[in-house]
PDB file of C-alpha atoms in Angstrom:
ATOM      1  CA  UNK A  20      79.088  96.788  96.931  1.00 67.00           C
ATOM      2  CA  UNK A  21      78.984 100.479  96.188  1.00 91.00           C
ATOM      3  CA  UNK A  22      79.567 102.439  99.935  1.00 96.00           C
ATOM      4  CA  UNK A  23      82.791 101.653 101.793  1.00 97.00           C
ATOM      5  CA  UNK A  24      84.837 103.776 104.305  1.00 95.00           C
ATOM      6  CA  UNK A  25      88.860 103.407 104.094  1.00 96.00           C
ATOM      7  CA  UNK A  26      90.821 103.416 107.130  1.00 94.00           C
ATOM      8  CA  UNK A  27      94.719 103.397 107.201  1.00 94.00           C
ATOM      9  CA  UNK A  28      97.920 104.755 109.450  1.00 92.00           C
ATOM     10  CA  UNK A  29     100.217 107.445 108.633  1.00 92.00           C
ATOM     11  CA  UNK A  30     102.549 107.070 105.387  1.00 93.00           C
ATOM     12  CA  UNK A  31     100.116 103.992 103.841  1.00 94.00           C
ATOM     13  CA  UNK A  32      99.053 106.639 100.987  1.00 94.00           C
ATOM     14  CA  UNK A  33      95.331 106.104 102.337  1.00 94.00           C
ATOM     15  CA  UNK A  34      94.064 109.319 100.740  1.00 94.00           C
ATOM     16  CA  UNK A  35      95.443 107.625  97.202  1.00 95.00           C
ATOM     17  CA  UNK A  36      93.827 104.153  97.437  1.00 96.00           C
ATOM     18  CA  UNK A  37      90.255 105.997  98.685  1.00 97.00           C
ATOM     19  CA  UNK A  38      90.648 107.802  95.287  1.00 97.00           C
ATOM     20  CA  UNK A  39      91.316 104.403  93.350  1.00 97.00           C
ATOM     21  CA  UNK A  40      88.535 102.707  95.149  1.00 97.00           C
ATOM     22  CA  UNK A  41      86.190 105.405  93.726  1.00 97.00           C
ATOM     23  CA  UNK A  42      86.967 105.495  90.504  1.00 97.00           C
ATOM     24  CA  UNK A  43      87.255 101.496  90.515  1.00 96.00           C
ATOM     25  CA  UNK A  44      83.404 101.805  91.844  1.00 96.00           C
ATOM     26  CA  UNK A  45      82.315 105.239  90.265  1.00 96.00           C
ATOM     27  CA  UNK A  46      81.316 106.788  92.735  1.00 97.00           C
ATOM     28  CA  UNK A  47      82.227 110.227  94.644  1.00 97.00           C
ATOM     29  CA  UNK A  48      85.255 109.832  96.991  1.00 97.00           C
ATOM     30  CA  UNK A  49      83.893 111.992 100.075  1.00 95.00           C
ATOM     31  CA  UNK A  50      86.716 113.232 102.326  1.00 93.00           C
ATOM     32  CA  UNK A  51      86.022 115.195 106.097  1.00 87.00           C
ATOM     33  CA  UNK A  52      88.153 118.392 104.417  1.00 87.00           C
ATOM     34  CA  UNK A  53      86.221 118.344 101.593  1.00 91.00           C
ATOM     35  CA  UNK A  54      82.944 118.180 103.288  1.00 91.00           C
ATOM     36  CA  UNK A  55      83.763 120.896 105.662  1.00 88.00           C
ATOM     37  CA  UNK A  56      85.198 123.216 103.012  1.00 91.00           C
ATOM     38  CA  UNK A  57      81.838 122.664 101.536  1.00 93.00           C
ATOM     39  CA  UNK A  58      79.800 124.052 104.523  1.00 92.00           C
ATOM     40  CA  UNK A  59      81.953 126.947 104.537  1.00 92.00           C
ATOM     41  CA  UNK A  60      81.614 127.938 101.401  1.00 94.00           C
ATOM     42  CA  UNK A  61      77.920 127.421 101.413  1.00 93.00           C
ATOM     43  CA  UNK A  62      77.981 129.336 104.643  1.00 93.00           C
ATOM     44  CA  UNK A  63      75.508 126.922 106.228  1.00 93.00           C
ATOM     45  CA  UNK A  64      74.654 126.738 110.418  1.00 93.00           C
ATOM     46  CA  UNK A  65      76.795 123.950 110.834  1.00 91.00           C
ATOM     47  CA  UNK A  66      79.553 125.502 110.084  1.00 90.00           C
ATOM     48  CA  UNK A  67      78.502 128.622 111.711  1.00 93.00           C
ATOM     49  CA  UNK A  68      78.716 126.312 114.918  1.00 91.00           C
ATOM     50  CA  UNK A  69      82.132 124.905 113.913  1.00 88.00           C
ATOM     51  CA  UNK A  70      83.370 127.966 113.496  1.00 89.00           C
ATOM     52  CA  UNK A  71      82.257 129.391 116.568  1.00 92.00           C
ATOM     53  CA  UNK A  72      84.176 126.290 118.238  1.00 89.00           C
ATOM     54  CA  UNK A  73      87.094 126.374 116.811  1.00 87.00           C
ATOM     55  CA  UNK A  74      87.244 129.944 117.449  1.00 90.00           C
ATOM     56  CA  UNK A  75      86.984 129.547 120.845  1.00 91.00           C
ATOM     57  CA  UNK A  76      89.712 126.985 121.368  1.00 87.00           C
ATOM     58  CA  UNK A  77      86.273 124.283 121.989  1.00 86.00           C
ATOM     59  CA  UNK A  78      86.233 120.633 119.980  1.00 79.00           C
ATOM     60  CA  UNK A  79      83.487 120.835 117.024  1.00 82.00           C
ATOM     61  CA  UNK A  80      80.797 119.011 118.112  1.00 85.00           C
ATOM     62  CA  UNK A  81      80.495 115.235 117.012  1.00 84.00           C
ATOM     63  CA  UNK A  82      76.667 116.025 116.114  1.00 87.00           C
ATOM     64  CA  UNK A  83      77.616 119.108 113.938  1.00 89.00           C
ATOM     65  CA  UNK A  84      80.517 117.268 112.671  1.00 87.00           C
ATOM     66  CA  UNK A  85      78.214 114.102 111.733  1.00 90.00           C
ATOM     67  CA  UNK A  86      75.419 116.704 110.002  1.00 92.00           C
ATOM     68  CA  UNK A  87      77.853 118.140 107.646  1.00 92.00           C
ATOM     69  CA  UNK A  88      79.035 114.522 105.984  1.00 92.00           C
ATOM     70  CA  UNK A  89      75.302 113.350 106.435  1.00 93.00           C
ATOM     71  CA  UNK A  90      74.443 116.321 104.605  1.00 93.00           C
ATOM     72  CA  UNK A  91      76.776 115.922 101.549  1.00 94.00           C
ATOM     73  CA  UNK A  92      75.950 112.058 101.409  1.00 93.00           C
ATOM     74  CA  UNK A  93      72.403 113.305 101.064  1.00 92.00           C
ATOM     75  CA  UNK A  94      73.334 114.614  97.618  1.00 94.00           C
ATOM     76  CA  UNK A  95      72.619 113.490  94.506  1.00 95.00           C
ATOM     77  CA  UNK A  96      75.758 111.491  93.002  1.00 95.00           C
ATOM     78  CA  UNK A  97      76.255 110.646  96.252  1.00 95.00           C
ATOM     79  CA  UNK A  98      72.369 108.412  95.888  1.00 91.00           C
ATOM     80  CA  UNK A  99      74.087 105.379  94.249  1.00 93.00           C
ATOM     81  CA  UNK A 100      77.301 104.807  96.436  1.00 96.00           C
ATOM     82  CA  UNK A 101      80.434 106.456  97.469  1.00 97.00           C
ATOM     83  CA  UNK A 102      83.509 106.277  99.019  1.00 97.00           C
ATOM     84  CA  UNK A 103      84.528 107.375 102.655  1.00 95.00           C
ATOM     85  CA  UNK A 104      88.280 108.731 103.526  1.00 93.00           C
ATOM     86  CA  UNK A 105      89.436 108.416 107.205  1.00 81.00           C
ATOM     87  CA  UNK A 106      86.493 107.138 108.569  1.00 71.00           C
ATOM     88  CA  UNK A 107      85.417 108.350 112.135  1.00 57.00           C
ATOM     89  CA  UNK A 108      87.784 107.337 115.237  1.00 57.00           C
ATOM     90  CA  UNK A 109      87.833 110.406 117.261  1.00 54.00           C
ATOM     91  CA  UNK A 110      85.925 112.741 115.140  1.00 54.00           C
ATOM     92  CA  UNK A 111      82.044 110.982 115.808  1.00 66.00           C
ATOM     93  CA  UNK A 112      82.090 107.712 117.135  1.00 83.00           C
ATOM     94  CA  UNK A 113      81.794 104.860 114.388  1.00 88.00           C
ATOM     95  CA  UNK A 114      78.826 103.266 115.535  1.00 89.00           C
ATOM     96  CA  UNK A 115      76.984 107.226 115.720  1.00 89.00           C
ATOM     97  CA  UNK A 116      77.632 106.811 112.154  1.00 91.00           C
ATOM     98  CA  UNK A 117      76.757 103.578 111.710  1.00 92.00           C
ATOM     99  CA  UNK A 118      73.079 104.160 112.950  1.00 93.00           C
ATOM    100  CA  UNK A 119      72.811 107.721 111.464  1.00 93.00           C
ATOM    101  CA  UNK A 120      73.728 105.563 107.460  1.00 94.00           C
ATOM    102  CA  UNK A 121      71.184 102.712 108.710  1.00 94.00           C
ATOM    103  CA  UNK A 122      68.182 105.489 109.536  1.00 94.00           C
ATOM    104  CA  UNK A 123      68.855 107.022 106.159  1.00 93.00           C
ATOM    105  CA  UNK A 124      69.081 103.390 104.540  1.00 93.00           C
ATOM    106  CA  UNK A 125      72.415 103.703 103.212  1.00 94.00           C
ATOM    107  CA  UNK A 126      74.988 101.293 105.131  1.00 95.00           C
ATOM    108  CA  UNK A 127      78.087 100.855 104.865  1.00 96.00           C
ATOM    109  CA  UNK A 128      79.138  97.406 102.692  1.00 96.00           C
ATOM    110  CA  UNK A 129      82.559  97.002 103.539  1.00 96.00           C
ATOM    111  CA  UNK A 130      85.484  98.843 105.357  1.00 96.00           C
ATOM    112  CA  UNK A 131      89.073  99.070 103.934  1.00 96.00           C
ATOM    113  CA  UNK A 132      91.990  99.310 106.489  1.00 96.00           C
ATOM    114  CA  UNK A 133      95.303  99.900 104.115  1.00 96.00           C
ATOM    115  CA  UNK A 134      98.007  98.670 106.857  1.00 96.00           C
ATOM    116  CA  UNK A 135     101.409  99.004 106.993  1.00 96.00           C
ATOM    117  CA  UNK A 136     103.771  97.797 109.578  1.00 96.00           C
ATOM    118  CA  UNK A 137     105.507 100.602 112.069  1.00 95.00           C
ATOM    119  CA  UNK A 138     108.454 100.103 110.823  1.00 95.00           C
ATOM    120  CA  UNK A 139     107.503 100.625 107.394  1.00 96.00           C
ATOM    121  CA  UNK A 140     105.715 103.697 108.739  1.00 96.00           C
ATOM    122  CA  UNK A 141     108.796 105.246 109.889  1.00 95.00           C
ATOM    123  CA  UNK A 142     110.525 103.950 107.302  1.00 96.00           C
ATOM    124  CA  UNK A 143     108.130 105.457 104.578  1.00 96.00           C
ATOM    125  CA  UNK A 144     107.941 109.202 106.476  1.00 96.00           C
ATOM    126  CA  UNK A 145     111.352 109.352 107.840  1.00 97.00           C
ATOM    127  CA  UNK A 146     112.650 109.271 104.047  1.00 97.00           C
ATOM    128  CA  UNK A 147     110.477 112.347 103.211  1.00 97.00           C
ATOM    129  CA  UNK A 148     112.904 115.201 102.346  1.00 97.00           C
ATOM    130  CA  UNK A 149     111.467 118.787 101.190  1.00 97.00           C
ATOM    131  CA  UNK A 150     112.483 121.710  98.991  1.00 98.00           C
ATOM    132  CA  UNK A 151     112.920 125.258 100.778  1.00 97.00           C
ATOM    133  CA  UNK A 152     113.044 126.582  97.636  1.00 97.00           C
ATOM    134  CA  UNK A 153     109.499 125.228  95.835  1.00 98.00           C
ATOM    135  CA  UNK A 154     108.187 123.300  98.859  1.00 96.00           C
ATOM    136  CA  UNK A 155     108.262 120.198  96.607  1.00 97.00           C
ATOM    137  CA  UNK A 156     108.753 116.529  98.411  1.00 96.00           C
ATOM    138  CA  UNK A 157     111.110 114.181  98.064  1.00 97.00           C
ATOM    139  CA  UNK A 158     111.885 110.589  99.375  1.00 97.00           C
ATOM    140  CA  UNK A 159     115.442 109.500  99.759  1.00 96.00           C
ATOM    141  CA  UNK A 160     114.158 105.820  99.254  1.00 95.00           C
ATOM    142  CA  UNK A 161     111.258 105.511  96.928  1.00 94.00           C
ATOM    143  CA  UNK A 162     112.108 108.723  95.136  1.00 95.00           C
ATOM    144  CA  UNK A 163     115.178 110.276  95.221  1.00 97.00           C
ATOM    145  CA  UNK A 164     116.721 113.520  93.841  1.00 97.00           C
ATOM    146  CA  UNK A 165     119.478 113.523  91.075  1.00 96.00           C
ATOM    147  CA  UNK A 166     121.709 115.152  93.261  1.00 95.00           C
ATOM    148  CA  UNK A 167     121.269 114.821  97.399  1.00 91.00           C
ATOM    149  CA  UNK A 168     119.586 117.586  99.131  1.00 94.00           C
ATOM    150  CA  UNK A 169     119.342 119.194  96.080  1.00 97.00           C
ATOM    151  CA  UNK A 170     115.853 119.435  94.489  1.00 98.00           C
ATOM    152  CA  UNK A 171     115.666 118.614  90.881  1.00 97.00           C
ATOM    153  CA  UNK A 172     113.292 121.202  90.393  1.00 96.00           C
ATOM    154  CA  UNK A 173     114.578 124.316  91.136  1.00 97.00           C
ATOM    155  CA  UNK A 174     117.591 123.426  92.902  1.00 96.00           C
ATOM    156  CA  UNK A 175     116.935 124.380  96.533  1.00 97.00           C
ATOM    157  CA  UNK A 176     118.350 122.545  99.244  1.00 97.00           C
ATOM    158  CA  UNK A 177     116.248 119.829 100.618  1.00 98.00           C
ATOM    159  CA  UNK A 178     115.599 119.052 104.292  1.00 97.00           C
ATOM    160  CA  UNK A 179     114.158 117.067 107.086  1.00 96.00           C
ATOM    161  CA  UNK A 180     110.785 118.045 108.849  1.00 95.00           C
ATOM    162  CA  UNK A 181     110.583 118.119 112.571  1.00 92.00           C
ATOM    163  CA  UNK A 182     107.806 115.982 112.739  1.00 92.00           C
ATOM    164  CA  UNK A 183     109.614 113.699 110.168  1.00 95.00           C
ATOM    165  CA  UNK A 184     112.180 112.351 112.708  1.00 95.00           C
ATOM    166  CA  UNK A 185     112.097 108.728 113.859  1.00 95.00           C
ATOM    167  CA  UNK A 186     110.728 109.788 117.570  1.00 94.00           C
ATOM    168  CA  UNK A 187     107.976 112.111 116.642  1.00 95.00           C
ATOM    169  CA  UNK A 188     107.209 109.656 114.146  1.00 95.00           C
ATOM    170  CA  UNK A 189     107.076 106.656 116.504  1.00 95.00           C
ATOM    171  CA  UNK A 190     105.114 109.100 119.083  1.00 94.00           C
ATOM    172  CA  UNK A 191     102.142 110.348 116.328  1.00 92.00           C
ATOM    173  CA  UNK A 192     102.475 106.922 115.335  1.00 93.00           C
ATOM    174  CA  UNK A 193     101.145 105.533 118.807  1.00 93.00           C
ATOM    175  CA  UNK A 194      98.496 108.498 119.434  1.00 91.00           C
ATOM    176  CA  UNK A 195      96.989 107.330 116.391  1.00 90.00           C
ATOM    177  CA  UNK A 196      96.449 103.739 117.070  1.00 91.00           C
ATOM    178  CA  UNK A 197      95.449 104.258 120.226  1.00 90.00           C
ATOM    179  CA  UNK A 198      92.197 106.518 118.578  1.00 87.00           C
ATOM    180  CA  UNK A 199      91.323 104.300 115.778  1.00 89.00           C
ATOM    181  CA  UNK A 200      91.630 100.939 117.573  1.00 90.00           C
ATOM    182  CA  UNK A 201      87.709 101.534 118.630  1.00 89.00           C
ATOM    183  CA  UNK A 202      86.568 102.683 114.942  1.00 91.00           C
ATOM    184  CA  UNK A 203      88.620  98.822 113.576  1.00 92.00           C
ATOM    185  CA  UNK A 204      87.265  96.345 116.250  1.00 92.00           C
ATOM    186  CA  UNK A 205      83.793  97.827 115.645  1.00 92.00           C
ATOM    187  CA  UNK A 206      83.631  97.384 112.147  1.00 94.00           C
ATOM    188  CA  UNK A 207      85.465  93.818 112.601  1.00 95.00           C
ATOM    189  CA  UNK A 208      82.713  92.519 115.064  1.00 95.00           C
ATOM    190  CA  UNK A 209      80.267  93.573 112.562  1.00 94.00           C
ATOM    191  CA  UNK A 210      81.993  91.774 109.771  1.00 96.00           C
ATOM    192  CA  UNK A 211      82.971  94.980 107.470  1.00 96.00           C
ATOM    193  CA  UNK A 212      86.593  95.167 107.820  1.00 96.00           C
ATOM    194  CA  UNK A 213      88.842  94.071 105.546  1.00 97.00           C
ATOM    195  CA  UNK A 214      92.820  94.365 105.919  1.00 96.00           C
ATOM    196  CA  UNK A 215      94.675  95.384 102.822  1.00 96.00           C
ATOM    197  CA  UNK A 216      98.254  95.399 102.400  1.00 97.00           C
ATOM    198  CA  UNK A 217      99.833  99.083 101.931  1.00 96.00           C
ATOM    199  CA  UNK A 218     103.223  98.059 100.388  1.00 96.00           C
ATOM    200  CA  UNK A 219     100.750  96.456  97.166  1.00 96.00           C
ATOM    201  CA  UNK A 220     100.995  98.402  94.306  1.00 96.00           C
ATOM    202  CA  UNK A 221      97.739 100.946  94.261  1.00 96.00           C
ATOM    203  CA  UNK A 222      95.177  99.244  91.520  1.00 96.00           C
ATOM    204  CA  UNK A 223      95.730  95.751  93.634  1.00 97.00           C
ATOM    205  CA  UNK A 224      94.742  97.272  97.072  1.00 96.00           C
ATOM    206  CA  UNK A 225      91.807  98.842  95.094  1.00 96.00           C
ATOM    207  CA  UNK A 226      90.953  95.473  93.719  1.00 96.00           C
ATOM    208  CA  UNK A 227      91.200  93.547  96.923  1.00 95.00           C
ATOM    209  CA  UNK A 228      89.385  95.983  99.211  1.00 95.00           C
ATOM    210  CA  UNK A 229      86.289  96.120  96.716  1.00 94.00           C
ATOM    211  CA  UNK A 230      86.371  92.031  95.936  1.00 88.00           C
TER     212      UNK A 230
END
């Protein structure tokens, strides 16, 4: 098993587990920013194109979104496996991918979906406090300051986000179920997905979502 995508809501630490699942497996962890960031800097037509969309208010095109990761899979240490972060839901649709890996002969093994409850969602991003004065988080749960609303750091005060609240949270929360419900039944009817548990300590949802 060396090519899986990772999947996961808001506040499960996705982006942390698709970094333990690649090392676990050794191979690249490929993320959309990174591949985009990529064409940018490379100044290829693809991201001519994006640009040009995003410039004029217009959605990137899912085929010029698709070329850029198919591109960077394409790459050498990419040859014997890798890791994908936030796999499609409304960027390109799953199966688009899906055929695009098969015609190249690299399929995916096995998706990862790190859950986590909504309440633990809320829970986790409602708790999120930051610094004004070094922009550094904190959580008032899982890892609190010395002294409250007051960083430990520099000593700024510490405050709330707007789009930490329990409402916006509970809103973004439902947006983004609603778009990757598609992307997890497809990959369940083909057998892929597997359902990790979030609140597991990092190495174990690692473990089980490569076992």
């Amino acid at each position: 098993m060396r090519r899986l995508g990772v999947l996961g809501v808001p506040g499960s630490d996705r982006e942390t587990v698709a970094e333990a699942i690649a090392a676990r497996l050794a191979v690249p962890l490929i993320t959309m920013r990174d591949v985009i960031q990529a064409e940018f800097r490379a100044g290829t037509a693809a991201a001519a194109e994006a640009d040009r969309c995003m410039r004029s208010g217009n959605l990137v095109p899912e085929d010029v979104t698709l070329s850029m990761v198919l591109t960077r899979l394409g790459q050498d240490d990419a040859r014997g496996g890798f890791v994908l972060d936030n796999l499609p839901g409304p960027v390109f649709p799953a199966a688009k991918l899906d055929a695009a890996l098969a015609g190249r002969g690299m399929p995916l093994d096995r998706v990862a979906d790190v859950v986590l409850s909504d309440d633990d969602v809320i829970r986790r991003l409602c708790g999120r406090r930051v610094c004004r004065g070094c922009g550094r988080s904190w959580h008032v749960e899982f890892d609190p300051p010395a002294v409250p609303a007051r960083c430990d750091r520099c000593g700024g005060e510490l405050f709330q986000r707007e789009d930490d609240t329990p409402h916006t949270v509970a809103v973004k929360l439902r947006i983004f179920r609603s778009a990757v419900t598609p992307t997890v039944e497809h990959y369940r009817s083909r057998g892929l997905l597997v359902s990790v548990d979030a609140t597991l300590p990092t190495g174990e949802i690692a473990e089980a979502a490569t076992c």
